[in-house]
Amino acid sequence: MDAEVGGGSAPKRDAPQPFTLVIFGASGDLTHRKLIPAVYRLFQEGLLPERFAVVGFARSPKSDEAFRAELRKAVETFSRAKPAGDDDWAPFAARLHYHRGDYQNAADFQALAARLDALAAASGAPRNCLFYLATPPEMIQAITDQVRAAGLAEAGGASSPWSRIIIEKPFGRDLASARALNAHVQGAFAENQIFRIDHYLGKETVQNILVLRFANALFEPIWNHKYVDHVQITVAETVGVEGRGAYYDHAGAIRDMAQNHMMHLLCLVGMEAPNSLDSEAVRSEKVKVLKTLHLIPPTCVGDRVVRAQYAAGTLAGQPVPGYREEPAVAPDSLTETYVALKTFIDNWRWAGVPFYLRTGKRLPARITEIGIHFKPVPQVLFNAPPFGPMAPNVLTLRIQPNEGISLQFQVKRPGWGIRIESFEMDFGYAAAFGGEPPEAYERLLLDAALGDSTLFTRSDEVEAAWAFLTPILEGCAGQPITRLPAYPAGSWGPAEADALIESDGRRWTLMKRHTHRSTAKTK
Ligand SMILES: NC(=O)c1ccc[n+]([C@@H]2O[C@H](COP(=O)([O-])OP(=O)(O)OC[C@H]3O[C@@H](n4cnc5c(N)ncnc54)[C@H](OP(=O)(O)O)[C@@H]3O)[C@@H](O)[C@H]2O)c1
C-alpha cells in the first residue's frame, strides 16, 4: 500500500519496469469487461512503462487486427475512459498482440516464448512477463506447468528477467484442493511470484478500513469486546447467475463470496495493527484472524449457518426466475445462493463478540457494508424511560455503492423537553474527493507489475480461509435435504437468516443513506 502523509497530491509510485502482460483466456468475459479496460486506463494515465505490451492467448484462431478490433469494442463498452478516436486508440492498439494456442500443447507455449523473446528484443527491454490466468480454474495447473516447461517462470534477478503470475478466484474448492493447488503452483513459481487476486482488495473503501482504524486515535481504543456488541458484514447482490449457471452451480455463495470477499473484510475489521505496510506484515496479521476464527464443526452447521436459494420473484419491477429455473442449473440443485453465518474471533480483543456474515444473490440492492454495532449505554438516565430505550451507536463502512462511512449517534431534538433521536454523521467519498476512485483491477494490475503483493492473497491465507469454511461445506453436504429454504428474488433473504440473529436479540441492519434523519432500519 502507498503511505502518503498529508494528502493532496497523487500517491507517488515507481513506474513498473518494461513488461509484457500475457493474458490466458483472452477471449473471455473477464478480459473484455475488466482487464483490458483497466489496462487501457492505466495506459492513458501514463502509469505503464513505454515498453509495455499485451499478448492475448486463447484457442480460437484470430489475427492481431481482429483481436485489436474486439478489444476496442470492449474498451468502448466497459471502460470509464473511452478512446476519443482512431488517433487516441492507435498507440495502445499497437501494443496488443494475439497468440493462438492450446493450453495442453507444449509447442504452443514454446512458440509463445519465442514471440515474447521477439517482442522484448524489438523493444530492447528484458523479457519481463506478467501472466494473467483469466481462464476457468481447472486450467491453472496445466497453464503453470506449460509456462514453467517453456522456460517462462523466471524468478528474476539483477540481470535476469522476472515473471509473475496472477491467478483468479476461486482458488480451490476446499482445504485439500487449495493445498494441492498451492503445492502445484509453487512447484513452478516461488510464492513471491504468485499473485492470487480478489478484486475486492483493490477497492479504495476496503483499503480505507486500515486507514480508518489505524490512522485515527479515536477508534482503536474502542475496537474490542469492551465496547463492540457485534459486527455485521453484508455483501448483497441484485444479479442472479448471469449466464454463469454452470460455474455457479458447482460453487455456491460460500465458495464464490464467503471464502474470499467476506473473509478479507472480516480480517481487515478484526486484525491487529501490522508493524508496517509491508506486504508480509499486513498479510500475517490477516492470517492470524483466520486462524483464530471459532470453527463451526459439521454437526453445528444447522445452528450457525443458514443457506438458501432464491425463488422466482420481482426485482426492480421485473419478474425474475428462481435459481433452479436458471439456464445450466440443475433443477434439483442444492447449491446455495444465500448464506448467513455467525462466528467469533477467539482472542482477547474480540472475546464473545459475534460476527454475523450474510451474502446473497437476487437481493433488493447491491450493497456491501460493514456495521460495527457498539454496546448500548447503561440503562439509566437517557437509556431508560421516559427517554429510552435508545438505539446504540453504529459505525457503518459502506464498501459499495455510495462509498463512505457513517456514524449513527444520538442527539437532543431542539425544544423545551428532552427528546432523543438517532442521526447519521456521514462521510461520502464522492462528495469529499469528487471523481471516481481507480477501478480495483487498475490498482491490482499495477501492483502486480510493481511486484507489490500486499493486496493479494498469500498461500497460508487462502488455506486458513478454507480451513474455516471446509467443515461448514462438509456439514452442508451431509444435510439430509432435498430442497434448501427459499427466499423470493427481490427480498432480503430467508426467514431462517432473520432467526439466526434475532435469537440473539439482534437484527440485521443496513444504513439508511441519503438522509440525515435515521434510526437504523431493519434490512
Ligand atoms: N467474469 C468475471 O467478471 C470474473 C470475476 C471474478 C473472477 N473471475 C474468474 O476469472 C476466470 C475467467 O472468467 P471468465 O468469466 O472470463 O471465464 P470465461 O469467459 O468462461 O472463460 C475465459 C476463457 O477461458 C477459455 N476457456 C474456457 N473454457 C475452457 C476450457 N475448458 N479449456 C480451455 N480454455 C477454456 C476460453 O478461451 P478460448 O476458448 O478462446 O481459449 C475463454 O474465453 C474464472 O476463473 C472466473 O472465476 C471472473
Coordinates of C-alpha atoms and ligand atoms in Angstrom, one line a residue:
M1 CA 0.0 0.0 0.0
D2 CA 1.1 3.6 -0.5
A3 CA 1.9 5.5 2.6
E4 CA 1.3 9.1 1.8
V5 CA 1.4 11.7 4.5
G6 CA -0.7 14.8 4.4
G7 CA -2.8 14.2 1.4
G8 CA -3.4 16.5 -1.6
S9 CA -1.0 15.2 -4.3
A10 CA -1.4 11.9 -6.0
P11 CA 0.4 9.0 -4.3
K12 CA 3.9 8.7 -5.7
R13 CA 4.7 5.3 -7.1
D14 CA 7.6 4.0 -9.1
A15 CA 6.8 3.1 -12.7
P16 CA 6.9 -0.6 -13.4
Q17 CA 9.8 -1.9 -15.3
P18 CA 9.1 -2.7 -19.0
F19 CA 6.9 -5.8 -19.2
T20 CA 4.5 -7.8 -21.3
L21 CA 1.1 -8.8 -19.9
V22 CA 0.2 -12.3 -21.1
I23 CA -3.5 -13.0 -20.7
F24 CA -4.6 -16.6 -20.9
G25 CA -8.3 -16.7 -21.6
A26 CA -8.0 -13.6 -23.8
S27 CA -11.4 -14.3 -25.5
G28 CA -13.3 -14.4 -22.2
D29 CA -15.6 -12.2 -20.2
L30 CA -13.1 -11.1 -17.6
T31 CA -10.6 -10.0 -20.2
H32 CA -13.2 -7.9 -22.1
R33 CA -15.2 -6.5 -19.2
K34 CA -12.4 -5.8 -16.7
L35 CA -8.8 -6.5 -17.7
I36 CA -8.4 -4.7 -20.9
P37 CA -10.5 -1.6 -19.8
A38 CA -8.2 -1.4 -16.7
V39 CA -5.0 -1.7 -18.8
Y40 CA -6.3 0.9 -21.2
R41 CA -7.0 3.3 -18.3
L42 CA -3.5 2.7 -16.8
F43 CA -2.0 3.3 -20.3
Q44 CA -4.0 6.6 -20.7
E45 CA -2.9 7.8 -17.3
G46 CA 0.7 7.2 -18.2
L47 CA 1.1 4.7 -15.4
L48 CA 2.6 1.9 -17.7
P49 CA 6.1 1.9 -19.0
E50 CA 6.8 3.0 -22.6
R51 CA 8.0 -0.5 -23.4
F52 CA 4.8 -2.4 -22.5
A53 CA 2.8 -4.9 -24.5
V54 CA -0.2 -7.2 -24.1
V55 CA -0.2 -10.7 -25.6
G56 CA -3.6 -12.4 -25.5
F57 CA -3.6 -16.2 -25.6
A58 CA -6.6 -18.3 -26.4
R59 CA -7.7 -21.3 -28.5
S60 CA -9.6 -19.7 -31.4
P61 CA -7.7 -18.6 -34.5
K62 CA -7.6 -14.8 -34.8
S63 CA -5.4 -12.1 -36.3
D64 CA -3.8 -9.3 -34.3
E65 CA -6.1 -6.9 -36.2
A66 CA -9.2 -8.8 -35.3
F67 CA -8.1 -9.0 -31.6
R68 CA -7.5 -5.3 -31.5
A69 CA -10.9 -4.6 -33.0
E70 CA -12.5 -6.9 -30.5
L71 CA -10.7 -5.2 -27.6
R72 CA -11.6 -1.7 -28.9
K73 CA -15.2 -2.6 -28.7
A74 CA -14.7 -3.9 -25.2
V75 CA -13.0 -0.7 -24.1
E76 CA -15.7 1.4 -25.7
T77 CA -18.4 -0.7 -23.9
F78 CA -16.9 -1.2 -20.5
S79 CA -14.1 1.3 -19.8
R80 CA -14.6 4.5 -17.8
A81 CA -12.0 6.0 -20.2
K82 CA -13.1 5.7 -23.8
P83 CA -10.8 6.3 -26.8
A84 CA -11.6 9.7 -28.4
G85 CA -10.9 8.4 -31.9
D86 CA -8.5 6.4 -34.1
D87 CA -5.5 8.5 -33.2
D88 CA -6.2 8.1 -29.5
W89 CA -6.6 4.3 -29.8
A90 CA -3.6 3.6 -32.2
P91 CA -0.7 3.8 -29.7
F92 CA -2.5 1.4 -27.4
A93 CA -3.6 -0.9 -30.2
A94 CA 0.0 -1.2 -31.5
R95 CA 0.9 -2.8 -28.2
L96 CA -1.8 -5.5 -28.4
H97 CA -0.9 -8.9 -29.9
Y98 CA -2.8 -12.2 -30.2
H99 CA -1.3 -15.7 -29.8
R100 CA -3.4 -18.7 -30.7
G101 CA -2.6 -21.7 -28.6
D102 CA -3.9 -24.7 -26.8
Y103 CA -3.4 -25.0 -23.1
Q104 CA -2.3 -28.7 -23.4
N105 CA 0.1 -28.2 -26.2
A106 CA 3.8 -27.6 -25.2
A107 CA 4.7 -26.5 -28.7
D108 CA 2.2 -23.6 -28.4
F109 CA 4.0 -22.4 -25.3
Q110 CA 7.4 -22.7 -26.9
A111 CA 6.0 -20.6 -29.7
L112 CA 4.7 -18.1 -27.1
A113 CA 8.2 -18.0 -25.5
A114 CA 9.7 -17.2 -28.9
R115 CA 7.2 -14.5 -29.5
L116 CA 7.9 -12.9 -26.1
D117 CA 11.6 -13.0 -26.9
A118 CA 11.0 -11.3 -30.2
L119 CA 8.8 -8.6 -28.6
A120 CA 11.5 -8.0 -25.9
A121 CA 14.3 -7.9 -28.5
A122 CA 12.3 -5.5 -30.7
S123 CA 11.8 -3.1 -27.8
G124 CA 15.3 -3.6 -26.3
A125 CA 13.8 -4.5 -22.9
P126 CA 14.3 -7.6 -20.8
R127 CA 11.6 -10.3 -21.2
N128 CA 9.7 -9.5 -18.0
C129 CA 6.3 -11.2 -18.1
L130 CA 3.1 -10.8 -16.0
F131 CA 0.9 -13.8 -16.7
Y132 CA -2.8 -13.5 -16.0
L133 CA -4.9 -16.6 -15.8
A134 CA -8.3 -15.4 -16.9
T135 CA -9.4 -19.0 -17.5
P136 CA -11.6 -21.5 -15.7
P137 CA -9.9 -22.7 -12.5
E138 CA -9.5 -26.2 -14.0
M139 CA -6.8 -24.8 -16.3
I140 CA -4.5 -23.4 -13.6
Q141 CA -2.3 -26.5 -13.2
A142 CA -1.9 -27.1 -17.0
I143 CA -1.0 -23.5 -17.7
T144 CA 1.5 -23.1 -14.8
D145 CA 3.2 -26.4 -15.9
Q146 CA 3.4 -25.3 -19.5
V147 CA 4.7 -21.8 -18.6
R148 CA 7.4 -23.4 -16.5
A149 CA 8.3 -26.0 -19.1
A150 CA 8.7 -23.3 -21.7
G151 CA 11.2 -21.6 -19.5
L152 CA 8.9 -18.6 -18.8
A153 CA 8.8 -18.8 -15.0
E154 CA 12.0 -16.9 -14.2
A155 CA 12.2 -15.6 -10.7
G156 CA 14.1 -12.6 -11.9
G157 CA 17.3 -11.1 -10.5
A158 CA 19.6 -8.2 -11.1
S159 CA 20.4 -9.1 -14.7
S160 CA 17.7 -11.7 -15.5
P161 CA 14.0 -11.0 -16.4
W162 CA 11.2 -11.6 -14.0
S163 CA 7.9 -13.4 -14.4
R164 CA 4.9 -13.2 -12.1
I165 CA 1.6 -15.0 -12.3
I166 CA -1.9 -13.7 -11.4
I167 CA -4.5 -16.3 -10.5
E168 CA -8.2 -15.5 -10.3
K169 CA -10.5 -16.7 -7.7
P170 CA -11.8 -19.3 -6.9
F171 CA -8.5 -20.8 -5.6
G172 CA -9.5 -24.3 -4.8
R173 CA -12.9 -25.8 -3.7
D174 CA -11.9 -26.7 -0.2
L175 CA -8.9 -27.0 2.0
A176 CA -7.5 -30.2 0.4
S177 CA -7.8 -28.9 -3.2
A178 CA -6.4 -25.4 -2.2
R179 CA -3.4 -27.1 -0.6
A180 CA -2.8 -29.3 -3.6
L181 CA -3.2 -26.3 -5.9
N182 CA -0.7 -24.2 -3.8
A183 CA 1.8 -27.1 -3.9
H184 CA 1.4 -27.4 -7.7
V185 CA 1.7 -23.7 -8.5
Q186 CA 4.6 -23.3 -6.0
G187 CA 6.3 -26.1 -7.9
A188 CA 6.6 -23.7 -10.9
F189 CA 6.7 -20.3 -9.2
A190 CA 8.1 -19.0 -5.9
E191 CA 5.5 -17.6 -3.6
N192 CA 6.6 -14.0 -4.2
Q193 CA 5.9 -14.6 -7.9
I194 CA 2.3 -15.7 -7.3
F195 CA -0.5 -13.1 -7.1
R196 CA -3.8 -14.6 -6.0
I197 CA -6.3 -11.9 -6.9
D198 CA -9.6 -11.0 -5.3
H199 CA -10.6 -7.7 -6.8
Y200 CA -12.4 -6.7 -3.5
L201 CA -9.0 -5.9 -2.0
G202 CA -8.4 -3.4 -4.8
K203 CA -11.4 -1.3 -3.8
E204 CA -10.5 2.0 -2.2
T205 CA -13.0 1.5 0.6
V206 CA -11.6 -1.8 1.5
Q207 CA -8.1 -0.3 1.8
N208 CA -9.5 2.5 3.8
I209 CA -10.6 0.1 6.6
L210 CA -7.0 0.0 7.8
V211 CA -6.6 3.8 7.5
L212 CA -9.8 4.4 9.4
R213 CA -8.7 2.0 12.2
F214 CA -5.0 2.8 12.5
A215 CA -4.7 6.4 11.3
N216 CA -7.2 7.7 13.8
A217 CA -6.7 7.8 17.6
L218 CA -10.5 7.6 18.1
F219 CA -11.5 4.2 17.0
E220 CA -8.8 1.8 18.1
P221 CA -9.3 2.1 21.9
I222 CA -13.0 1.1 21.5
W223 CA -12.4 -1.5 18.8
N224 CA -12.8 -4.5 21.1
H225 CA -15.2 -6.6 23.1
K226 CA -15.5 -4.0 25.8
Y227 CA -17.3 -1.6 23.5
V228 CA -18.4 -3.5 20.5
D229 CA -21.6 -5.6 20.8
H230 CA -21.3 -7.3 17.5
V231 CA -20.3 -6.9 13.8
Q232 CA -22.4 -7.4 10.7
I233 CA -21.0 -7.9 7.3
T234 CA -23.4 -7.8 4.3
V235 CA -22.5 -8.5 0.7
A236 CA -25.7 -8.2 -1.2
E237 CA -26.0 -8.6 -5.0
T238 CA -29.0 -8.0 -7.2
V239 CA -27.7 -10.2 -10.0
G240 CA -28.5 -13.8 -10.4
V241 CA -26.1 -16.2 -12.1
E242 CA -25.8 -14.0 -15.2
G243 CA -25.2 -16.8 -17.8
R244 CA -22.6 -18.5 -15.5
G245 CA -25.0 -21.1 -14.1
A246 CA -22.7 -24.0 -14.9
Y247 CA -19.9 -22.4 -12.9
Y248 CA -22.1 -21.2 -10.1
D249 CA -24.0 -24.4 -9.6
H250 CA -20.7 -26.1 -8.7
A251 CA -19.6 -23.2 -6.5
G252 CA -22.4 -21.5 -4.5
A253 CA -22.3 -18.5 -2.2
I254 CA -19.9 -20.0 0.3
R255 CA -17.2 -20.7 -2.2
D256 CA -17.9 -17.8 -4.5
M257 CA -18.3 -15.0 -1.9
A258 CA -17.7 -16.1 1.6
Q259 CA -14.3 -17.7 1.0
N260 CA -12.8 -14.6 -0.5
H261 CA -14.6 -11.3 -0.3
M262 CA -16.2 -11.8 3.1
M263 CA -13.1 -13.4 4.7
H264 CA -11.0 -10.4 3.6
L265 CA -13.5 -7.9 5.1
L266 CA -13.6 -9.9 8.3
C267 CA -9.8 -9.9 8.5
L268 CA -9.5 -6.2 8.0
V269 CA -12.0 -5.4 10.6
G270 CA -10.6 -8.0 13.1
M271 CA -6.9 -7.8 12.7
E272 CA -4.3 -6.3 14.9
A273 CA -2.2 -3.4 13.6
P274 CA 0.7 -4.6 11.5
N275 CA 4.0 -3.1 12.4
S276 CA 4.4 -1.8 8.8
L277 CA 2.6 -1.7 5.5
D278 CA 5.0 -4.3 4.2
S279 CA 3.0 -7.0 2.3
E280 CA 4.2 -9.8 4.6
A281 CA 3.4 -7.8 7.8
V282 CA -0.2 -7.0 6.6
R283 CA -0.9 -10.5 5.4
S284 CA 0.5 -12.1 8.5
E285 CA -2.0 -10.2 10.7
K286 CA -4.8 -11.2 8.4
V287 CA -3.8 -14.9 8.7
K288 CA -3.8 -14.6 12.5
V289 CA -7.5 -13.6 12.3
L290 CA -8.4 -16.5 10.1
K291 CA -6.6 -19.0 12.3
T292 CA -8.4 -17.7 15.4
L293 CA -11.9 -18.0 13.9
H294 CA -14.1 -20.1 16.0
L295 CA -14.6 -23.3 13.9
I296 CA -18.1 -24.4 13.1
P297 CA -17.9 -28.2 13.1
P298 CA -20.1 -30.0 10.5
T299 CA -22.5 -31.1 13.3
C300 CA -23.2 -27.4 14.3
V301 CA -23.8 -26.1 10.8
G302 CA -27.6 -26.4 11.2
D303 CA -27.4 -24.0 14.2
R304 CA -24.9 -21.4 13.0
V305 CA -25.2 -21.4 9.2
V306 CA -28.3 -20.6 7.1
R307 CA -28.2 -21.5 3.4
A308 CA -31.0 -20.7 0.9
Q309 CA -31.9 -20.4 -2.8
Y310 CA -33.8 -17.6 -4.5
A311 CA -37.2 -18.5 -5.8
A312 CA -39.0 -16.6 -8.6
G313 CA -39.8 -13.1 -7.6
T314 CA -39.7 -9.4 -8.7
L315 CA -36.6 -7.2 -8.9
A316 CA -36.7 -3.6 -9.9
G317 CA -40.3 -4.2 -11.1
Q318 CA -39.2 -7.1 -13.4
P319 CA -40.2 -10.7 -12.8
V320 CA -37.1 -13.0 -12.5
P321 CA -37.0 -16.8 -12.4
G322 CA -36.0 -18.9 -9.5
Y323 CA -32.5 -20.3 -9.2
R324 CA -33.5 -23.8 -10.2
E325 CA -35.0 -22.4 -13.4
E326 CA -31.8 -20.6 -14.5
P327 CA -30.0 -22.0 -17.5
A328 CA -27.4 -24.6 -16.8
V329 CA -28.5 -25.0 -13.2
A330 CA -29.7 -28.5 -12.1
P331 CA -33.5 -28.5 -11.5
D332 CA -32.9 -30.3 -8.2
S333 CA -29.8 -28.2 -7.3
L334 CA -28.9 -27.8 -3.6
T335 CA -26.4 -25.1 -4.3
E336 CA -26.9 -22.0 -2.0
T337 CA -27.3 -18.6 -3.5
Y338 CA -27.5 -17.1 0.0
V339 CA -25.6 -17.8 3.2
A340 CA -25.7 -16.3 6.6
L341 CA -23.4 -17.4 9.4
K342 CA -22.3 -16.4 12.9
T343 CA -18.7 -16.7 14.0
F344 CA -16.3 -15.4 16.7
I345 CA -12.7 -14.4 16.7
D346 CA -11.2 -16.3 19.6
N347 CA -8.8 -13.8 21.0
W348 CA -8.7 -11.2 23.8
R349 CA -9.8 -8.3 21.6
W350 CA -12.9 -10.0 20.3
A351 CA -13.8 -12.5 23.1
G352 CA -17.6 -13.1 22.9
V353 CA -18.3 -10.6 20.1
P354 CA -20.4 -12.3 17.3
F355 CA -19.6 -11.6 13.7
Y356 CA -22.7 -12.1 11.6
L357 CA -21.9 -12.5 7.9
R358 CA -24.5 -12.7 5.1
T359 CA -24.3 -12.7 1.3
G360 CA -26.8 -13.5 -1.4
K361 CA -27.9 -13.1 -4.9
R362 CA -31.1 -11.5 -6.2
L363 CA -31.4 -9.3 -3.1
P364 CA -33.2 -5.9 -3.5
A365 CA -30.0 -3.8 -3.6
R366 CA -26.3 -4.1 -4.5
I367 CA -24.7 -3.2 -1.2
T368 CA -21.6 -4.2 0.6
E369 CA -21.5 -2.8 4.1
I370 CA -19.8 -3.5 7.4
G371 CA -21.7 -2.4 10.6
I372 CA -19.8 -2.1 13.9
H373 CA -22.6 -2.1 16.5
F374 CA -21.5 -0.7 19.8
K375 CA -22.8 -1.7 23.2
P376 CA -25.8 0.3 24.5
V377 CA -25.1 2.9 27.1
P378 CA -26.2 1.9 30.7
Q379 CA -30.0 1.8 31.2
V380 CA -30.0 4.8 33.4
L381 CA -30.5 8.5 32.6
F382 CA -31.3 8.6 28.8
N383 CA -31.4 4.9 28.0
A384 CA -34.3 4.4 30.4
P385 CA -38.0 5.5 30.4
P386 CA -39.2 8.1 29.7
F387 CA -36.4 8.7 27.1
G388 CA -35.1 5.3 26.2
P389 CA -34.6 2.7 25.1
M390 CA -32.2 4.3 22.6
A391 CA -30.5 2.9 19.5
P392 CA -26.9 2.0 20.2
N393 CA -24.1 3.7 18.2
V394 CA -23.3 2.1 14.8
L395 CA -20.3 2.8 12.7
T396 CA -21.0 1.7 9.1
L397 CA -18.3 1.3 6.5
R398 CA -20.0 1.4 3.1
I399 CA -17.8 -0.5 0.7
Q400 CA -20.2 -0.1 -2.2
P401 CA -22.1 1.7 -3.6
N402 CA -22.2 5.3 -2.3
E403 CA -18.8 4.6 -0.7
G404 CA -18.3 6.2 2.7
I405 CA -18.5 6.0 6.4
S406 CA -21.4 6.8 8.7
L407 CA -21.7 7.1 12.4
Q408 CA -25.1 6.8 14.0
F409 CA -25.3 8.7 17.2
Q410 CA -28.0 10.3 19.5
V411 CA -28.9 14.0 19.6
K412 CA -31.4 16.0 21.5
R413 CA -34.2 17.3 19.3
P414 CA -34.4 21.1 19.8
G415 CA -37.2 22.1 22.1
W416 CA -38.2 22.5 25.8
G417 CA -38.3 18.9 26.7
I418 CA -35.8 16.1 26.2
R419 CA -36.4 14.1 23.1
I420 CA -33.6 12.0 21.8
E421 CA -33.2 11.0 18.2
S422 CA -30.7 8.9 16.2
F423 CA -28.8 10.8 13.4
E424 CA -26.1 9.8 11.0
M425 CA -22.9 11.7 10.6
D426 CA -21.9 10.9 7.1
F427 CA -18.7 10.9 5.1
G428 CA -19.0 10.2 1.4
Y429 CA -16.0 9.6 -0.9
A430 CA -17.7 11.2 -3.9
A431 CA -18.6 14.4 -2.1
A432 CA -15.2 14.7 -0.4
F433 CA -12.9 13.9 -3.2
G434 CA -15.0 14.1 -6.4
G435 CA -14.4 11.9 -9.4
E436 CA -14.2 8.1 -9.3
P437 CA -11.6 6.2 -7.5
P438 CA -9.4 3.9 -9.6
E439 CA -11.1 0.6 -10.6
A440 CA -10.0 -2.3 -8.4
Y441 CA -8.4 -4.1 -11.4
E442 CA -6.4 -1.0 -12.3
R443 CA -4.9 -0.8 -8.9
L444 CA -4.2 -4.5 -8.7
L445 CA -2.7 -4.9 -12.1
L446 CA -0.3 -2.0 -11.4
D447 CA 0.6 -3.5 -8.0
A448 CA 1.4 -6.9 -9.6
A449 CA 3.5 -5.2 -12.3
L450 CA 5.4 -3.4 -9.5
G451 CA 5.8 -6.7 -7.5
D452 CA 3.7 -5.4 -4.6
S453 CA 1.7 -8.3 -3.2
T454 CA 0.1 -6.6 -0.2
L455 CA -3.4 -6.7 -1.8
F456 CA -3.1 -10.3 -3.0
T457 CA -3.8 -13.5 -1.0
R458 CA -0.9 -15.4 0.4
S459 CA -0.9 -19.2 0.3
D460 CA -1.4 -19.6 4.0
E461 CA -4.2 -17.0 3.9
V462 CA -6.1 -18.9 1.3
E463 CA -5.6 -22.1 3.2
A464 CA -6.7 -20.6 6.5
A465 CA -9.9 -19.3 4.9
W466 CA -10.6 -22.8 3.6
A467 CA -9.7 -24.4 6.9
F468 CA -12.6 -22.3 8.4
L469 CA -15.1 -23.0 5.6
T470 CA -14.4 -26.6 4.8
P471 CA -16.1 -28.1 7.9
I472 CA -19.1 -25.9 7.0
L473 CA -19.1 -27.2 3.5
E474 CA -18.9 -30.8 4.9
G475 CA -21.7 -30.1 7.2
C476 CA -23.8 -28.7 4.4
A477 CA -23.0 -31.7 2.1
G478 CA -24.1 -34.1 4.9
Q479 CA -27.5 -32.5 5.4
P480 CA -30.3 -34.9 4.5
I481 CA -32.4 -32.4 2.5
T482 CA -33.9 -32.3 -1.0
R483 CA -34.5 -28.6 -1.0
L484 CA -32.9 -25.5 0.6
P485 CA -35.0 -22.8 2.2
A486 CA -36.2 -20.4 -0.4
Y487 CA -36.4 -16.6 -0.5
P488 CA -38.3 -14.7 -3.2
A489 CA -36.0 -12.9 -5.6
G490 CA -36.1 -9.2 -4.6
S491 CA -36.4 -10.0 -0.8
W492 CA -33.7 -9.7 1.8
G493 CA -33.3 -13.4 2.3
P494 CA -35.0 -16.3 4.2
A495 CA -36.8 -16.1 7.5
E496 CA -34.2 -18.6 8.8
A497 CA -31.5 -15.9 8.5
D498 CA -33.5 -13.5 10.5
A499 CA -34.0 -16.1 13.1
L500 CA -30.2 -16.7 13.2
I501 CA -29.6 -13.2 14.5
E502 CA -32.9 -12.5 16.2
S503 CA -32.5 -15.4 18.5
D504 CA -29.5 -13.5 19.9
G505 CA -31.8 -10.4 20.4
R506 CA -30.3 -8.5 17.4
R507 CA -31.5 -7.6 14.0
W508 CA -29.9 -7.4 10.5
T509 CA -29.3 -3.7 9.9
L510 CA -28.4 -1.7 6.9
M511 CA -27.6 2.0 6.9
K512 CA -30.4 4.3 5.8
R513 CA -28.5 6.5 3.4
H514 CA -29.2 9.8 1.6
T515 CA -30.8 11.2 4.7
H516 CA -29.7 12.7 7.9
R517 CA -32.7 11.5 10.0
S518 CA -32.5 7.9 10.9
T519 CA -33.0 5.2 13.2
A520 CA -31.2 2.2 11.6
K521 CA -33.8 0.3 9.6
T522 CA -34.0 -3.4 9.7
K523 CA -32.8 -4.7 6.4
Ligands
LIG1 N1 -16.0 -12.7 -15.4 C1 -15.8 -12.1 -14.3 O1 -16.3 -11.0 -14.0 C2 -15.0 -12.7 -13.2 C3 -14.9 -12.1 -12.0 C4 -14.1 -12.7 -11.0 C5 -13.3 -13.8 -11.3 N2 -13.5 -14.4 -12.5 C6 -12.7 -15.6 -12.7 O2 -11.8 -15.3 -13.9 C7 -11.7 -16.5 -14.6 C8 -12.2 -16.3 -16.1 O3 -13.5 -15.9 -16.0 P1 -14.4 -15.5 -17.3 O4 -15.7 -15.1 -16.9 O5 -13.6 -14.6 -18.2 O6 -14.5 -17.0 -18.0 P2 -14.9 -17.5 -19.4 O7 -15.4 -16.3 -20.2 O8 -15.9 -18.6 -19.3 O9 -13.6 -18.1 -20.0 C9 -12.4 -17.4 -20.2 C10 -11.6 -18.1 -21.3 O10 -11.0 -19.3 -20.9 C11 -11.0 -20.2 -22.1 N3 -11.7 -21.5 -21.7 C12 -12.9 -21.6 -21.3 N4 -13.2 -22.9 -21.1 C13 -12.0 -23.6 -21.3 C14 -11.6 -24.9 -21.3 N5 -12.5 -25.9 -20.9 N6 -10.4 -25.2 -21.7 C15 -9.5 -24.3 -22.1 N7 -9.9 -23.0 -22.1 C16 -11.1 -22.6 -21.8 C17 -11.8 -19.6 -23.2 O11 -10.9 -19.1 -24.1 P3 -10.7 -19.8 -25.6 O12 -11.8 -20.8 -25.7 O13 -10.7 -18.8 -26.6 O14 -9.4 -20.5 -25.4 C18 -12.5 -18.4 -22.5 O15 -12.6 -17.3 -23.3 C19 -12.5 -17.6 -13.9 O16 -11.6 -18.3 -13.0 C20 -13.5 -16.8 -13.1 O17 -13.9 -17.5 -11.9 C21 -14.3 -13.9 -13.5

